[in-house]
Each structure stands twice: as structure tokens, then as C-alpha cells.
Amino acid sequence: MSILVYCILFAFVQTGSHASEFRVGGKNGWVVPNNTNTLNYSDWAGRNRFQVGDSLVFVYNPSEDSVLQVSEGDYKSCSTSDPIASFKDGKTVFKLSQTGPVYFISGASGHCQKSQKLHVIVLSIRGGTPSSSSSPRSAVAPALQLAGFMCGFLLSLCGFIL
């Protein structure tokens, strides 16, 4: 009987698929990495799990910077001449609408060459329609989803036996 109670409680804790907002670069925002802020956009992107429906929030000084969505080739070469999309508002919210890689670079001269660029991989939604949420998912979420599934299975089994 105690396993039944545990599973019921765990089912309430289990996380589902919710859309999240990710502030690009964390508290530093969209800035040129340097010796004092040790920001690395590749490391930042690697610590997060992005899914369709999530949003990236770029926060920057609009008089000094911008955000360009670019092709993989333009990302690698830091070319600003033919962006897919261009943003200059200081707080750009970019909704991730499809799976696959997405590339961004700074539109300010020389910033991309100083590693102000971002490449994210967008995964498909698992388990339903995205809803509003402010806390980003981490690599722990899949384990919680599996544990929730197992608890659901055990609950069904317990109901069948009882």
C-alpha cells in the first residue's frame, strides 16, 4: 500500500511538457564574451534543452547591438549580409517553432568574431501542447517523465490487483 501512496505523490511532482523562456546568456544577456564575464554561448546552450514552443529572450542595448537569425554558413563565417531575420529592439523574444538547428549572431560589427553567436538544437514536443511556464527544463526532466510513467504503470497494476 505504501508504494501506491508514493506513486500518487510522485505523479503530482512529475513535470510535463511546458513551453519555457530562456534568457540567452543568463544574467549577462546578449553581450560580447570577454575576460570579465567568461560567458560561452555554446556552454550555455549545452546546459539547456530547447523544444518547439520554447522562446529565446535576447536582452541587449539596442543602440549598441542587435540579433540576427542566420544560416549555418553565415553563422560559421560571421556574415551579416543576408540574415533570415533581424532584430534591434533590445529585448527580442524568438519563439522556437520547428525542430532542428537554429543559428544567431550579433549584428554589431566584430561581435560575432569575438564569439557573440549562438547555435541551438530544437527538439520536438513530447507529451502534448506547450503551455506557459517560466522555469527552463534541464536534463533531469526525461528521468522524471520516465519515473512518472512507471508510477502510473504501477498504479494501474495496483488497481488491477486490488
XYZ file of C-alpha atoms in Angstrom, residues 46-105:
60
model
C 24.548 22.860 -23.929
C 23.184 23.250 -20.389
C 19.634 23.736 -21.664
C 17.144 21.614 -23.551
C 15.125 23.511 -26.149
C 11.807 22.280 -27.540
C 9.279 23.518 -30.076
C 7.171 26.182 -28.366
C 10.003 27.490 -26.162
C 11.262 31.056 -26.550
C 14.735 32.562 -26.504
C 14.912 36.017 -24.932
C 17.812 38.174 -26.086
C 18.401 41.185 -23.805
C 20.860 43.806 -25.091
C 21.438 47.522 -25.569
C 19.628 48.349 -28.850
C 21.875 51.326 -29.560
C 24.958 49.070 -29.485
C 23.831 45.641 -30.669
C 21.243 43.532 -32.479
C 20.380 39.882 -33.096
C 20.433 38.197 -36.479
C 18.992 34.781 -37.245
C 21.279 33.346 -39.914
C 22.035 30.215 -41.924
C 24.644 27.722 -40.751
C 27.125 29.069 -43.314
C 26.645 32.677 -42.174
C 26.972 31.527 -38.557
C 30.322 29.861 -39.286
C 31.646 32.800 -41.330
C 30.045 35.537 -39.169
C 28.417 37.030 -42.251
C 25.775 39.677 -41.501
C 24.912 40.432 -45.147
C 21.923 38.095 -45.652
C 20.128 37.324 -42.359
C 16.975 35.229 -42.206
C 15.620 37.705 -39.622
C 16.974 40.842 -37.944
C 16.045 42.239 -34.515
C 17.024 45.581 -32.934
C 14.534 46.159 -30.114
C 16.720 45.449 -27.053
C 14.552 42.587 -25.780
C 13.989 40.162 -28.610
C 11.741 37.183 -27.917
C 12.270 34.475 -30.520
C 9.779 31.594 -30.442
C 11.236 28.237 -31.484
C 8.627 26.952 -33.933
C 10.293 23.960 -35.582
C 12.770 21.204 -34.803
C 16.416 21.298 -35.835
C 19.315 23.724 -35.568
C 18.811 27.486 -35.286
C 21.675 29.973 -35.612
C 22.054 33.515 -34.270
C 24.862 36.064 -34.417
